[in-house]
Coordinates of C-alpha atoms (C1' of nucleotides) in Angstrom, one line a residue:
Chain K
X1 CA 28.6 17.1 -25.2
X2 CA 27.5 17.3 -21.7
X3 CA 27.0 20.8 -20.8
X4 CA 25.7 21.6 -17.5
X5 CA 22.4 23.1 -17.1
X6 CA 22.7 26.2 -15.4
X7 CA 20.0 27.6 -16.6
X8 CA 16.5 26.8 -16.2
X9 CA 16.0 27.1 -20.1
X10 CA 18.6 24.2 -20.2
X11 CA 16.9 21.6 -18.1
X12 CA 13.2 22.8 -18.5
X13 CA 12.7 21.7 -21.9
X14 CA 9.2 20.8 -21.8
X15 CA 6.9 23.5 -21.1
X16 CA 3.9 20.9 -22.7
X17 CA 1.3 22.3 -19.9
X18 CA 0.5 18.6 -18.4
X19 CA -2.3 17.5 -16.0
X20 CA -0.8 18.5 -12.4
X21 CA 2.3 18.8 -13.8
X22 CA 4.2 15.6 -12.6
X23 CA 7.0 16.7 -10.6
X24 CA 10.6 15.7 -12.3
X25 CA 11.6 13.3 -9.4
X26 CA 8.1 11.5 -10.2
X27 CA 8.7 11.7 -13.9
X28 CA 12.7 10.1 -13.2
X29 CA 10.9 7.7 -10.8
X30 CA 8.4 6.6 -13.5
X31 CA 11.5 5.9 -16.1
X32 CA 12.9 4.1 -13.1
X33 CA 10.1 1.9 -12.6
X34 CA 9.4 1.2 -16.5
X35 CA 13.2 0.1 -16.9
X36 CA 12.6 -2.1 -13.6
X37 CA 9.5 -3.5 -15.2
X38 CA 11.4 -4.7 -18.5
X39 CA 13.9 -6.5 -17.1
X40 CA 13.9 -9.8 -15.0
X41 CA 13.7 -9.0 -11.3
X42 CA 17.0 -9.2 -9.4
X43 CA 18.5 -7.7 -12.5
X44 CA 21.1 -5.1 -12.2
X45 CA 19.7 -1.8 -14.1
X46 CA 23.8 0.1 -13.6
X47 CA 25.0 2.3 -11.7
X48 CA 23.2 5.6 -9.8
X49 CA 25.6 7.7 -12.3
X50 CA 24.2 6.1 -15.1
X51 CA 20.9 5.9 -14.9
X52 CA 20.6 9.4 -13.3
X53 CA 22.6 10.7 -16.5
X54 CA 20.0 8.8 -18.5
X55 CA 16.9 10.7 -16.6
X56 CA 18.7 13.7 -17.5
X57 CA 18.2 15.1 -13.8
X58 CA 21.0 16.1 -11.0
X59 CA 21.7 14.6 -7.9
X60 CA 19.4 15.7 -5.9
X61 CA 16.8 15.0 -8.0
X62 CA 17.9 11.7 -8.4
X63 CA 17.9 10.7 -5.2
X64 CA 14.5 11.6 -4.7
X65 CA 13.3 9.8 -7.9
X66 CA 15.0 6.7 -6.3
X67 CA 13.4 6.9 -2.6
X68 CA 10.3 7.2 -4.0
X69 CA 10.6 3.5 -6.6
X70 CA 12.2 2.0 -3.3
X71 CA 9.5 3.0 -1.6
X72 CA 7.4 1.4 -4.1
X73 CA 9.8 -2.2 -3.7
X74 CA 10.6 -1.4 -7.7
X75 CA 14.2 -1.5 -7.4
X76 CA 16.6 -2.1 -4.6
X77 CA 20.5 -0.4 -4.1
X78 CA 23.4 -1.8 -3.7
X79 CA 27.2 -0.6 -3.0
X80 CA 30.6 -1.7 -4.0
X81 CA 31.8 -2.4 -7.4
X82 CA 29.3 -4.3 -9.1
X83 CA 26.8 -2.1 -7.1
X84 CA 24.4 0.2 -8.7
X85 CA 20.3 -0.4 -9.0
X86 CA 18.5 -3.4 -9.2
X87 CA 15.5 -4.4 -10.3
X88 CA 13.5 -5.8 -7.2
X89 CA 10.5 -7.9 -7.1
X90 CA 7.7 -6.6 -5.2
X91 CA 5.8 -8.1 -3.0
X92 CA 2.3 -9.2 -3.8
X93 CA 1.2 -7.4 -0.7
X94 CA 3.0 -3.7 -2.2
X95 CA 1.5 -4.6 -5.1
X96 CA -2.2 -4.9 -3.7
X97 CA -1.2 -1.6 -1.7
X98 CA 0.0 0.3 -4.6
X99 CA -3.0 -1.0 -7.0
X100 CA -5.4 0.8 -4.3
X101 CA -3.3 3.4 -4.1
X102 CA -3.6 4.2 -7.7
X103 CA -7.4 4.0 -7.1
X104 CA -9.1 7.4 -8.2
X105 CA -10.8 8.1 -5.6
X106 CA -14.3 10.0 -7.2
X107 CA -14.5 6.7 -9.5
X108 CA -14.7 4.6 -6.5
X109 CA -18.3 5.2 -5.0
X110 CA -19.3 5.2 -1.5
X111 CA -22.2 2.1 -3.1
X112 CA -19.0 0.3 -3.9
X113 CA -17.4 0.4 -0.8
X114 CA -20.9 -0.6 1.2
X115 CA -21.2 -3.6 -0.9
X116 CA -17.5 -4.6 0.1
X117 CA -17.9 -4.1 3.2
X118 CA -21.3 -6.3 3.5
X119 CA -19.6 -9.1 1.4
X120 CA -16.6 -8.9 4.4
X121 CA -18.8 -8.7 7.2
X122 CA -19.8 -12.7 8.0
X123 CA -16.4 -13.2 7.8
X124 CA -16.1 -10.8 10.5
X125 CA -18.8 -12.3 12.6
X126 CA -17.4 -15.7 12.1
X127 CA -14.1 -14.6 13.3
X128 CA -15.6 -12.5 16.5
X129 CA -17.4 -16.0 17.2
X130 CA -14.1 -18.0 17.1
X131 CA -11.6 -15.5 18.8
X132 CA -13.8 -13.4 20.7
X133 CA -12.5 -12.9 24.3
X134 CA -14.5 -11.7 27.6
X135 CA -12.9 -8.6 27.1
X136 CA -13.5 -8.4 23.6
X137 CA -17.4 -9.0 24.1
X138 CA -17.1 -6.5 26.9
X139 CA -15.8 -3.7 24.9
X140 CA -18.1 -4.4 21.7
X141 CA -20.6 -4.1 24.8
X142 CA -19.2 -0.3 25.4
X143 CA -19.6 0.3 21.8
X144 CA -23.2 -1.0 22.4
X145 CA -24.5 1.6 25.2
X146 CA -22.5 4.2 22.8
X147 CA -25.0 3.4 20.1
X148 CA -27.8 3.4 22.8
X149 CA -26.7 7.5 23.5
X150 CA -27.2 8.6 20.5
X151 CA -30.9 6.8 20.0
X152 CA -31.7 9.6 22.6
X153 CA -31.1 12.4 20.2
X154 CA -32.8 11.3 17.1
X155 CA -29.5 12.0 15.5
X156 CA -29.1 9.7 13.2
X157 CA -25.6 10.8 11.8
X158 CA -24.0 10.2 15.1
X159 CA -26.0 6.7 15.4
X160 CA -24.3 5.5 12.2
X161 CA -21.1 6.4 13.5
X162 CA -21.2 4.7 16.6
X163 CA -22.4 1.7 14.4
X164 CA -19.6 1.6 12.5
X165 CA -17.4 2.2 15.6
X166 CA -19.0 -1.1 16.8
X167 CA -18.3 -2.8 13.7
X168 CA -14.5 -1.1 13.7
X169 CA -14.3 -3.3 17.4
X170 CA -15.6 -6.4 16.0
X171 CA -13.5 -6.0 13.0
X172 CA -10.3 -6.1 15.7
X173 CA -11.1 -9.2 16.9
X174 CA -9.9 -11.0 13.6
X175 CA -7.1 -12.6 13.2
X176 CA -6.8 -12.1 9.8
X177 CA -5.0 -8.8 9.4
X178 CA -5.3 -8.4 5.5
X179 CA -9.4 -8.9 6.5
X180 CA -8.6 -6.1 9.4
X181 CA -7.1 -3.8 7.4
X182 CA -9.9 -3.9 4.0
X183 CA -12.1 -3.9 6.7
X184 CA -11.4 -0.9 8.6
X185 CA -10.4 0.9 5.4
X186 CA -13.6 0.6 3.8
X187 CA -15.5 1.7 6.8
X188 CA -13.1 4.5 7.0
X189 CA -13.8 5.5 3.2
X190 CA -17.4 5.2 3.8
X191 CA -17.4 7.4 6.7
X192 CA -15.5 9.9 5.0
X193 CA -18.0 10.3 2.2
X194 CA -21.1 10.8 4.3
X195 CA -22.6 13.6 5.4
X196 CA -25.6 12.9 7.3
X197 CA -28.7 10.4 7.6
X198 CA -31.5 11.1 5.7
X199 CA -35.1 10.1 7.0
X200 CA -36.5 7.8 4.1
X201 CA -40.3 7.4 4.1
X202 CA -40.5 4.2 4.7
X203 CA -38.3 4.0 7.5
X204 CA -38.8 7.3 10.2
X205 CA -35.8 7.7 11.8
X206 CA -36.8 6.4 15.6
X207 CA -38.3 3.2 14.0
X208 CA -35.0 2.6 11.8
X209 CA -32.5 3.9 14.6
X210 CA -34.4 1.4 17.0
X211 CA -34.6 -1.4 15.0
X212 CA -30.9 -1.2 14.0
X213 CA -29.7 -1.1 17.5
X214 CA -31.5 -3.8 18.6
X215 CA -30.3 -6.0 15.9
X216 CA -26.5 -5.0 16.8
X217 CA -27.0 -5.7 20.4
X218 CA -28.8 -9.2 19.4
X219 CA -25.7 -10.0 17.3
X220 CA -23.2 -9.1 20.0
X221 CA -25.2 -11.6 22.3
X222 CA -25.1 -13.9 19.9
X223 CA -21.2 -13.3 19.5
X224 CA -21.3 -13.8 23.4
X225 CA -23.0 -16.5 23.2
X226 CA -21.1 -18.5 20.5
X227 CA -24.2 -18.9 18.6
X228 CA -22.6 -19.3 15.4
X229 CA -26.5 -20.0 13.4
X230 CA -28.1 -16.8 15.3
X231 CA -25.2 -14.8 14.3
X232 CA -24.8 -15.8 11.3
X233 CA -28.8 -15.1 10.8
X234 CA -28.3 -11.9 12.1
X235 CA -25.8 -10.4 9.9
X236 CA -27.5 -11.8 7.1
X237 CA -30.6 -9.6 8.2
X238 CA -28.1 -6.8 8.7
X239 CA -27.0 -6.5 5.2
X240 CA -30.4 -7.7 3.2
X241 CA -32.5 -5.0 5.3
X242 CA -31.7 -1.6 4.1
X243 CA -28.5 0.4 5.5
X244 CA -26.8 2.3 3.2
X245 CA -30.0 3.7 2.0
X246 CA -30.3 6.0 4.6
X247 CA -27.1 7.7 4.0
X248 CA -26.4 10.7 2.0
X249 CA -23.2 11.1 0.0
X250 CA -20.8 13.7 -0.1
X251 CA -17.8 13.5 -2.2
X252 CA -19.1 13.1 -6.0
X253 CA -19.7 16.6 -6.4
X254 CA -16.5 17.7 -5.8
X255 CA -16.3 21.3 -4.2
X256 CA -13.6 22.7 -2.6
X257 CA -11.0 23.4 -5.5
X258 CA -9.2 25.0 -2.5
Chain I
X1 CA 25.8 27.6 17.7
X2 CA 24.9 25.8 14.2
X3 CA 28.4 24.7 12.9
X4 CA 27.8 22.3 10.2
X5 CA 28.5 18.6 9.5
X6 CA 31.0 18.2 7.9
X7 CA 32.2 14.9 8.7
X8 CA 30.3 11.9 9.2
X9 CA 30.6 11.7 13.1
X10 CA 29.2 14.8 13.1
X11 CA 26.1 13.9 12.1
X12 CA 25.7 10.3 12.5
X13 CA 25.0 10.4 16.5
X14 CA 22.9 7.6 16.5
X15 CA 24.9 4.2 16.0
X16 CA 22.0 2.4 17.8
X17 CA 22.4 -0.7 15.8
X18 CA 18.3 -0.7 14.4
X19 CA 16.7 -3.8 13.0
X20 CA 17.3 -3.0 9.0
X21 CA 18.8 0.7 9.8
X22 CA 15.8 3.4 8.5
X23 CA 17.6 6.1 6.3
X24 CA 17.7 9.4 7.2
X25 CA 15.2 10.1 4.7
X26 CA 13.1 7.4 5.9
X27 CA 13.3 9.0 9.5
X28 CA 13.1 12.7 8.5
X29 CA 9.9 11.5 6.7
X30 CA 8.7 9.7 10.2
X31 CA 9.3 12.6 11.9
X32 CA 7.1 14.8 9.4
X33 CA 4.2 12.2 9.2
X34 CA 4.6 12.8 13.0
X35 CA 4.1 16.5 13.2
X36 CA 1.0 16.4 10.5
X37 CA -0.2 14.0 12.4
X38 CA -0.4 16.5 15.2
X39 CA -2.5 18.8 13.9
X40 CA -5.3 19.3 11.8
X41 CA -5.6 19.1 8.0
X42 CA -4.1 22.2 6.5
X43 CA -2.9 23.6 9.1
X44 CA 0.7 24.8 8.4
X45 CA 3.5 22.9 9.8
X46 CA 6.5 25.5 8.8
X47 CA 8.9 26.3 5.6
X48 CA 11.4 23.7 4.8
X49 CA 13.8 25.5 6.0
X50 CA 12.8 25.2 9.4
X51 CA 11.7 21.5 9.5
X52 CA 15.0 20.8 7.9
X53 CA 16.7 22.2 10.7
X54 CA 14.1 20.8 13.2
X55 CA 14.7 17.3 11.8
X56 CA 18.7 18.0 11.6
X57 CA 19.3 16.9 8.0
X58 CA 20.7 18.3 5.0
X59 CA 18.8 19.9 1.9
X60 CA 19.1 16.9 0.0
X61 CA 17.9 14.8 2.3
X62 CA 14.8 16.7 3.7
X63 CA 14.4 16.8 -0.2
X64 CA 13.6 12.7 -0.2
X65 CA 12.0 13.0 3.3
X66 CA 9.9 15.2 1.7
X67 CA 8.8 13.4 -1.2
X68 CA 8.1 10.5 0.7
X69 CA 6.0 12.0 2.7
X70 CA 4.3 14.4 -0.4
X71 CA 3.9 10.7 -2.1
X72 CA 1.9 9.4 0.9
X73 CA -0.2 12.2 0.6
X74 CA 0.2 13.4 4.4
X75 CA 1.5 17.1 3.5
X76 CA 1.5 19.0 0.8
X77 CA 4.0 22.1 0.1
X78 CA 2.9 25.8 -1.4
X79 CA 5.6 28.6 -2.5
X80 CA 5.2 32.1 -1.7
X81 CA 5.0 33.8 1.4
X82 CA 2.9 32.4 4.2
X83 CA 3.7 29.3 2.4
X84 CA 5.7 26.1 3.4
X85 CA 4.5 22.4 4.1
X86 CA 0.7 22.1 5.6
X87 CA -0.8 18.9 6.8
X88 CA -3.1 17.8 4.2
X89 CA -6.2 15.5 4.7
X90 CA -5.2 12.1 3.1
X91 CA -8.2 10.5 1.6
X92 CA -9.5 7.1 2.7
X93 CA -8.1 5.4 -0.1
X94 CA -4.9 6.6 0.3
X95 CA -5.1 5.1 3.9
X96 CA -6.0 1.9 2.4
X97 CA -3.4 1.9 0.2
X98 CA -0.8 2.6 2.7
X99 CA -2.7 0.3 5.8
X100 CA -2.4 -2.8 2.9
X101 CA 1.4 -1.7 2.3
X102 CA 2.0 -1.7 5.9
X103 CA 0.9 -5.2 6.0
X104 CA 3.8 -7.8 6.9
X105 CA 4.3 -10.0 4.3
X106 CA 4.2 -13.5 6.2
X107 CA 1.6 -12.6 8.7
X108 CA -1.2 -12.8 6.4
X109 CA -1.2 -16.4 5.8
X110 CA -2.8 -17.8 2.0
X111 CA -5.5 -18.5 3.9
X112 CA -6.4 -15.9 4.8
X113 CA -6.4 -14.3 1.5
X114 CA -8.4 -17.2 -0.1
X115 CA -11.3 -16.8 2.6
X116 CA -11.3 -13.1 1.4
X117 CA -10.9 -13.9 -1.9
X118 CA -14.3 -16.3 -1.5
X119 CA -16.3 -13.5 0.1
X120 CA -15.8 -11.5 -3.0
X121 CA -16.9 -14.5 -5.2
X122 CA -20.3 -14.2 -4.9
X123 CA -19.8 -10.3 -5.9
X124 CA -18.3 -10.7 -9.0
X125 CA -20.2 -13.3 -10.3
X126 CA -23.2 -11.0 -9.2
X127 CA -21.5 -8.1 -11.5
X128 CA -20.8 -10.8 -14.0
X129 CA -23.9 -11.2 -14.6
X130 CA -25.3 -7.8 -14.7
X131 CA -22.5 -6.3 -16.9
X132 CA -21.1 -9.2 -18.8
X133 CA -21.0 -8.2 -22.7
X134 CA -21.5 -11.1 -25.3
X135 CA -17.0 -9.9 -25.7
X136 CA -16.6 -10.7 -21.9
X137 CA -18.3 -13.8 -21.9
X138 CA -16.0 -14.9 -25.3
X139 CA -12.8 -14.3 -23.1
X140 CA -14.3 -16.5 -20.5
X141 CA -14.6 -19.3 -22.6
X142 CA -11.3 -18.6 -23.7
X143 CA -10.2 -19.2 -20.3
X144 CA -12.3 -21.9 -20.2
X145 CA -10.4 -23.9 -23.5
X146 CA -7.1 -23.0 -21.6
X147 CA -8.3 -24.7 -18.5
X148 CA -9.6 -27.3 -20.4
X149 CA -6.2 -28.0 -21.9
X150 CA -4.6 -27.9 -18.7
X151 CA -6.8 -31.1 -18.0
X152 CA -4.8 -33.3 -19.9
X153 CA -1.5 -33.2 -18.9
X154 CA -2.7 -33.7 -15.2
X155 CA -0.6 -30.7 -14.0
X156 CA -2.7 -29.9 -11.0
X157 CA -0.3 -26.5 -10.9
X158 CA -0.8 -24.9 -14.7
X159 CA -4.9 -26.0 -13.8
X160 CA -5.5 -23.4 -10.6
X161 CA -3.2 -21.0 -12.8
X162 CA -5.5 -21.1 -15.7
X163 CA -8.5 -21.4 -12.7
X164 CA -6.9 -18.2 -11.0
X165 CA -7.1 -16.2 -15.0
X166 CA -10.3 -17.2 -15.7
X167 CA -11.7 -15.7 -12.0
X168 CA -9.3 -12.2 -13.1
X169 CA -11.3 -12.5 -16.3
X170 CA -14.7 -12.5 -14.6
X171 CA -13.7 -10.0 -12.4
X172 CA -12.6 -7.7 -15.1
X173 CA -16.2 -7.2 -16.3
X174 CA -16.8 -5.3 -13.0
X175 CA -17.9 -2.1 -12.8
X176 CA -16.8 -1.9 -8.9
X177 CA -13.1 -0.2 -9.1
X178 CA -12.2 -1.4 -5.4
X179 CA -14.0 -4.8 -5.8
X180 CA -11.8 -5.7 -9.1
X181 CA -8.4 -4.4 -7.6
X182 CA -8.5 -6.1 -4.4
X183 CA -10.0 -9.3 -6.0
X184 CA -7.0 -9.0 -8.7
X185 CA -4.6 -8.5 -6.3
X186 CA -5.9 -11.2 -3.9
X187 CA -5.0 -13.3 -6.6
X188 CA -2.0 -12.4 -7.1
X189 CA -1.2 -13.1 -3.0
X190 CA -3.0 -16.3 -3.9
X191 CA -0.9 -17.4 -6.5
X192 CA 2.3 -16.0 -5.6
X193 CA 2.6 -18.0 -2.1
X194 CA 1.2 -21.3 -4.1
X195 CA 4.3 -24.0 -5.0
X196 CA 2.0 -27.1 -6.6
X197 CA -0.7 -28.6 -6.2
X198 CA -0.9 -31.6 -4.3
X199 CA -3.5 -34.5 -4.6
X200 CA -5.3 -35.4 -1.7
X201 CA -6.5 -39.2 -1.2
X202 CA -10.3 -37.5 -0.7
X203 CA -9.8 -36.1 -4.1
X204 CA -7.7 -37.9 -6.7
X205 CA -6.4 -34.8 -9.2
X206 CA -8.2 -36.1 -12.0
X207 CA -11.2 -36.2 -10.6
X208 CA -10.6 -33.1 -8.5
X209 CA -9.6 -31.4 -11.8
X210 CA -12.4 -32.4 -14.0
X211 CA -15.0 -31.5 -11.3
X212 CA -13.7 -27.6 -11.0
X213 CA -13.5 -27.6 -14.7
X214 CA -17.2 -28.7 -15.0
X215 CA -18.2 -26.3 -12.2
X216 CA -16.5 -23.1 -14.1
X217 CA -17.8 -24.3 -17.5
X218 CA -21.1 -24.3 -16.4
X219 CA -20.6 -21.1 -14.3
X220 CA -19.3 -19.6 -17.3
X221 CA -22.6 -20.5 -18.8
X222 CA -25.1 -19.4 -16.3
X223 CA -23.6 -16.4 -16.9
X224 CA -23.9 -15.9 -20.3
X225 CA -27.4 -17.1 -20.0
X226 CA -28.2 -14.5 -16.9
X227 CA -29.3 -17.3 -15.3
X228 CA -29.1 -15.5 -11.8
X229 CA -30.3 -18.4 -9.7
X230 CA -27.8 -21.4 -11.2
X231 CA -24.4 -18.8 -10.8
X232 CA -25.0 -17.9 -7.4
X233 CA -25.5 -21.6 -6.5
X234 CA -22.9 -22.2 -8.4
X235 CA -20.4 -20.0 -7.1
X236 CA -21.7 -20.9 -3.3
X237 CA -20.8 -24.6 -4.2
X238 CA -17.5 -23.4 -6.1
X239 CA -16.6 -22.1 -2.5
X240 CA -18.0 -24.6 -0.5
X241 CA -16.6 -27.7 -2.1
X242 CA -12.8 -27.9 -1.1
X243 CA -10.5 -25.8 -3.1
X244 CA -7.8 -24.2 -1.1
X245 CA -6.9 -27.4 0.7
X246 CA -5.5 -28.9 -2.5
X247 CA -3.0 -25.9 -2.6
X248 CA 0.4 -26.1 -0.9
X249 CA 1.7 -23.3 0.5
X250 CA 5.1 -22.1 0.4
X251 CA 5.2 -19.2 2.8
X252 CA 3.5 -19.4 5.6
X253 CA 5.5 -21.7 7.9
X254 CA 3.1 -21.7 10.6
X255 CA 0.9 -23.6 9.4
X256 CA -2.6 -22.0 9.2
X257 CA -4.8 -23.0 11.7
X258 CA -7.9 -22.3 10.3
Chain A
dT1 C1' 46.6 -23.8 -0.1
dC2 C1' 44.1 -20.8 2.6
dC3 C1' 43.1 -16.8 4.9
dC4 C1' 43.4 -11.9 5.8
dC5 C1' 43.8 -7.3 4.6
dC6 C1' 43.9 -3.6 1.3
dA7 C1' 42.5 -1.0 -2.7
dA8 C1' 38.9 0.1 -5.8
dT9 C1' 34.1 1.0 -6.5
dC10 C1' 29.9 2.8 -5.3
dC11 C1' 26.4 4.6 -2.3
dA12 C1' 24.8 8.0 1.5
dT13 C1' 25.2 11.8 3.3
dC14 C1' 27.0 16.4 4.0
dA15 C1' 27.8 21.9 2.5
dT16 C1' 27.4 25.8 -0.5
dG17 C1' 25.7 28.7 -3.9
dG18 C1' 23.0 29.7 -8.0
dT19 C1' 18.5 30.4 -11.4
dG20 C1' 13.7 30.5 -12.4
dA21 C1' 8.8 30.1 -11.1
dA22 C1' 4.7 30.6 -8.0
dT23 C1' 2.5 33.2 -4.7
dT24 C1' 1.4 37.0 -1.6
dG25 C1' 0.8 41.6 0.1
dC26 C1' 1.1 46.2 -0.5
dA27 C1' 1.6 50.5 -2.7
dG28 C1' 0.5 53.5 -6.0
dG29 C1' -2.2 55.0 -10.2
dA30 C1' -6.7 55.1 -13.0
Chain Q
dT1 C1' -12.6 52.6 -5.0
dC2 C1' -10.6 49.2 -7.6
dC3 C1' -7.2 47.5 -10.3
dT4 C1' -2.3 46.9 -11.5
dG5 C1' 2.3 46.0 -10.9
dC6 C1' 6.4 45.5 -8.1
dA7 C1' 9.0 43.4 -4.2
dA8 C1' 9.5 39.9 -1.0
dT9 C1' 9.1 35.1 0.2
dT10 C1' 9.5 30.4 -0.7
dC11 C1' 9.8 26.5 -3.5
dA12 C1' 12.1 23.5 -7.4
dC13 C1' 15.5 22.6 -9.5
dC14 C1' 20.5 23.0 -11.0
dA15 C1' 26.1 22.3 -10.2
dT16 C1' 30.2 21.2 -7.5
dG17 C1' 33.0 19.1 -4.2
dA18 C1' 33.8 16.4 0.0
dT19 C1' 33.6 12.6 3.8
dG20 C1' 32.6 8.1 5.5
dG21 C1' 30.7 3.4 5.0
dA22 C1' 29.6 -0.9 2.6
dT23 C1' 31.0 -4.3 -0.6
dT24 C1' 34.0 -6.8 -3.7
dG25 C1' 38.0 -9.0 -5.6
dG26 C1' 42.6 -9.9 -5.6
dG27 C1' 47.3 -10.1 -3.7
dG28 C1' 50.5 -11.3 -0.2
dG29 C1' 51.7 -13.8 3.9
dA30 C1' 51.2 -18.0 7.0

DNA sequence: TCCCCCAATCCATCATGGTGAATTGCAGGA
DNA sequence: TCCTGCAATTCACCATGATGGATTGGGGGA
């Protein structure tokens, strides 16, 4: 009735050639979370034994089905009689983390993340013009005369970079962390996607490099300044005059199949 | 020299009483995310075998470690010889995903949310109206009736909760993959923390009630008639005019300062 | 009656040993 | 020279059996 699989054969029986073939801890993990998800939350789901007989995987494998759905807040453990799984609700906050997570990343575009970040970016300035300390200012200052070395160069990759490193320091200022965190992430994703700066006719390189800097170091005076209309003024001038424009993407053409 | 564990005290040195006691697993996994995190992406870290050892856990164990950390995407594992586990670049969204998931719970107050959630407004009524199909704009309305029927029984609670689908509605329509699931899930932060709503002597519900209805309603219509101008104003007096402040929050006991 | 302690249950690890599949490098043949 | 095929390596699972800790409920003593 319950045979052992001691042979491959025995506990292998779907050789249906799948996309990346889902691991079997990830295909337990999967039942795991789809009996968690029919039940009420704080329900018991029964013992390990069980539900790992259920799965049709050993021990082992079981275990590692069940770190990964506790990882994931699905279900929580409990011991002593009575003890066994239990379906767990999860946070909002997971849930947000794990909808992200489940993001493919090719379908997102780099134009996606840009408009993001330009919708979050007042909300940034605001906050820099509450919470801003000296130090804050000082360091957003550093950033600055960063940005200044690289209009040297002409480089206009290495510009960007030490923009968005200047936007990563005003970003730290916020109290808000779930604002923080978006943030950072998006500039993180956007940086990750672009190669280089492209010239663009209408804007040479020098002219554009310039004129960027000197609106970033206007808005930091502002932020120094508490000037909450001239800041405001100025990021709206940041995002409405072209930026992303000038960058190249990478990641849609997907090379490397390693 | 290696003599194995066989009872608990053996392998247990650590009875350093830790704030919610990490797992083995969960540690083992630390320790990994540690050592990819110490070199560059794809270079090779060792076989299991010797990061089992190195982390001083069992198969098992270093099996769930393992996982967790395969699931987080920060290594990745190849058979054969020369093979083993390798650092492996984790893509931006990944380290979204898993900056949002780090997030405490608590410290991000409603607020916070709901000022994100009103930066992304303006976006998603943008996409609306670009991308809205004459089946999108039906659901709305649907929304619409169910808000409208909230009206009545002067249940300021069921009215945001039909306010909050008809927003997930809208910003279903968008073509922006990030944009919908953080808006989504904002929501969902939103409404999850959210007890009742209480009136406010300012606003009387009834009043406060119809008003937001109106406002969506004709929202609702300025998108279905493209009407570019009238949304945007609309959606900039949707957030402008109090909204949050008839909410109640449940979580957050220090109260927000804004 | 109330409290304390014990037994039962169940989880978290441990150890050992086995089969099959993927990968690699090399050695030998066409 | 180039291709083929074998052997070694390493992973992904499997089974079995054991120890110790956490939790629960009930039974016995104060």
């Amino acid at each position: 009735m319950d045979a052992p699989a001691l042979r491959r054969a025995d506990w292998e029986p779907q050789p249906t050639d799948r996309a990346s073939a889902p691991t079997r801890p990830e295909r337990a993990a999967e039942q795991l979370a789809a009996l968690a998800a029919a039940v009420d939350p704080g329900d018991r789901l029964g013992t390990k034994e069980e539900l790992r007989a259920r799965c049709g995987v050993s021990v082992g494998t079981f275990n590692e089905a069940l770190r990964l759905v506790q990882a994931r807040g699905v279900v929580s453990v409990r011991p002593g009689p009575g003890g066994g799984l239990f379906a767990s609700r999860q946070s909002p906050m997971v849930r947000l983390g794990n909808s992200v997570l489940a993001l493919d990343d090719d379908a997102a575009s780099v134009a996606d993340a840009v408009r993001l970040r330009d919708a979050l970016d007042p909300l940034l300035v605001e906050d820099a013009l509450r919470h801003a300390s000296a130090s804050d200012v000082a360091a957003m200052r550093t950033e600055l005369e960063r940005m200044k070395a690289t209009t040297a160069d002409r480089d206009g990759t290495a510009f960007v970079r030490a923009n968005w490193a200047l936007h990563a320091r005003i970003a730290e200022v916020s109290p808000n962390v779930i604002l923080r965190s978006v943030y950072t992430s998006l500039l993180d994703i956007i940086e990750s996607h672009v190669l280089s700066v492209q010239p663009d006719e209408a804007h040479p390189l020098p002219e554009y490099i310039r004129s960027r800097y000197e609106l970033h170091a206007a808005l930091v005076d502002a932020i120094a300044d508490r000037d909450h209309r001239r800041a405001l003024e100025l990021i709206h001038e940041h995002n409405t005059t072209m930026d992303g424009s000038a960058t190249r993407d990478e990641a849609t053409t997907e090379e490397l199949p390693r």
